PDB file of C-alpha atoms in Angstrom:
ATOM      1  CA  UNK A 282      96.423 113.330  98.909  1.00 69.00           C
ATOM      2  CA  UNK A 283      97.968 116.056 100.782  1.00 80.00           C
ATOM      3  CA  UNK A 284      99.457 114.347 103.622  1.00 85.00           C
ATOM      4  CA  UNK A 285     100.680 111.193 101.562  1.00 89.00           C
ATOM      5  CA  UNK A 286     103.922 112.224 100.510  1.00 89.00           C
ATOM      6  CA  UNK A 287     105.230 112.963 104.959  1.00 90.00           C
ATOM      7  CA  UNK A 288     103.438 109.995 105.513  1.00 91.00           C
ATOM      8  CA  UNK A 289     105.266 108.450 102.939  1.00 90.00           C
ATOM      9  CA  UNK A 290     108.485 110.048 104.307  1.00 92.00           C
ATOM     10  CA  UNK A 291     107.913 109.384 107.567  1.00 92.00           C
ATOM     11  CA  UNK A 292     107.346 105.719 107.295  1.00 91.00           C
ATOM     12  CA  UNK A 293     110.149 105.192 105.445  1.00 91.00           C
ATOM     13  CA  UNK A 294     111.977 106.883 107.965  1.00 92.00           C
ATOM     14  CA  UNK A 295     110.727 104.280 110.829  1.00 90.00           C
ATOM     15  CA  UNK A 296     111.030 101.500 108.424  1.00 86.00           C
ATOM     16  CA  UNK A 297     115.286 102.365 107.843  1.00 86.00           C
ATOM     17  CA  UNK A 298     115.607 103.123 111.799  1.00 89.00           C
ATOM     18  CA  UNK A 299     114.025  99.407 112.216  1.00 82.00           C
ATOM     19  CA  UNK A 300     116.643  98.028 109.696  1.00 79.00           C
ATOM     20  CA  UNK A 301     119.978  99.857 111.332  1.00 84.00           C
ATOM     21  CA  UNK A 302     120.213  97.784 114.714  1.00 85.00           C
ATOM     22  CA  UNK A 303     119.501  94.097 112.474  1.00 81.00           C
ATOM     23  CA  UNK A 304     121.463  91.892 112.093  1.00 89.00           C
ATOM     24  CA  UNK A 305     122.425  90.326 108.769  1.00 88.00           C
ATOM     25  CA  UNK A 306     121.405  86.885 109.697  1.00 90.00           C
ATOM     26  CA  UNK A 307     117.846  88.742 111.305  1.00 88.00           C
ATOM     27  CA  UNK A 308     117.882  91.038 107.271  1.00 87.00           C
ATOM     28  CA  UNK A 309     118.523  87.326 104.934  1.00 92.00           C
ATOM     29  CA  UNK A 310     115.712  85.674 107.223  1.00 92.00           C
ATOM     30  CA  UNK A 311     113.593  88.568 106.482  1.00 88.00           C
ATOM     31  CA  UNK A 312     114.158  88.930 102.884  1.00 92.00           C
ATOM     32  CA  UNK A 313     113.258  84.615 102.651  1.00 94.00           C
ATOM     33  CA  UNK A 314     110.388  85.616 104.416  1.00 93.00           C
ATOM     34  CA  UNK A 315     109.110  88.254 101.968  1.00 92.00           C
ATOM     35  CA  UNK A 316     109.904  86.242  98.804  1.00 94.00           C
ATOM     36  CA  UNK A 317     108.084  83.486  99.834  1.00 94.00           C
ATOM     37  CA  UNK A 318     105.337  86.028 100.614  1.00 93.00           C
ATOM     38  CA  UNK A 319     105.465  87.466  97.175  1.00 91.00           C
ATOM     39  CA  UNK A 320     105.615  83.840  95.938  1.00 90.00           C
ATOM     40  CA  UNK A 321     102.675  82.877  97.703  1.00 89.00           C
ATOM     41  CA  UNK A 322     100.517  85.861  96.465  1.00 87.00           C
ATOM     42  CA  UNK A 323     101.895  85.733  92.909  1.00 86.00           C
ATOM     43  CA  UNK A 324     100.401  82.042  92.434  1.00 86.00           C
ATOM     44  CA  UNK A 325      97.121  83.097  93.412  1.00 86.00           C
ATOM     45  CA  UNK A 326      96.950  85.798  90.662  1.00 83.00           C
ATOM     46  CA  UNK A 327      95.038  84.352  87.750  1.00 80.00           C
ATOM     47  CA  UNK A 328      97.022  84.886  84.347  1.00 78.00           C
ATOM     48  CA  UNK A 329      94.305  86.920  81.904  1.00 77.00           C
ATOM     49  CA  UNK A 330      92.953  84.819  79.189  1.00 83.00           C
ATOM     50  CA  UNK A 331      94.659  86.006  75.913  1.00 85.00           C
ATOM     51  CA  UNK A 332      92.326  85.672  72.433  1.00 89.00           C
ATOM     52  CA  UNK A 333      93.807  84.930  69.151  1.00 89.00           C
ATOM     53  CA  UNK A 334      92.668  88.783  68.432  1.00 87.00           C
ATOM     54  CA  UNK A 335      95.407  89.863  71.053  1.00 85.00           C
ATOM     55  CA  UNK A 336      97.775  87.791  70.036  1.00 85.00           C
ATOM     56  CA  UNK A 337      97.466  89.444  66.659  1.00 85.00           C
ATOM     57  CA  UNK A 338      97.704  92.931  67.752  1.00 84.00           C
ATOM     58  CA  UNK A 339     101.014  92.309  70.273  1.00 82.00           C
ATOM     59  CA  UNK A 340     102.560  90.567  67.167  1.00 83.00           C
ATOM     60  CA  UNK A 341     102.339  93.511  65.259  1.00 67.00           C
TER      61      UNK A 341
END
């Protein structure tokens, strides 16, 4: 727990110096690339199962 937050730090650090020499073309193509990613991952979530007893409680 202790040496989360530099390593935290630090790899953000390496992850911005990664980003400075891109180009933008090189950045869109890697933002496509992590939404489809995300939209790949979110479809294999399964949705929980919701009973008529919580659809009563969040209605109230």
């Amino acid at each position: 727990m202790l040496l989360r937050l530099p390593y935290l730090a630090v790899s953000s650090v390496f992850a911005f110096i990664r980003l400075l020499p891109m180009s933008a073309a090189a950045k869109d193509i890697e933002i496509l690339t992590l939404r489809h990613q995300l939209a790949v991952l979110q479809r294999q979530i399964d949705r929980p199962r919701v009973t008529r007893a919580d659809r009563a409680f969040l209605r109230s």
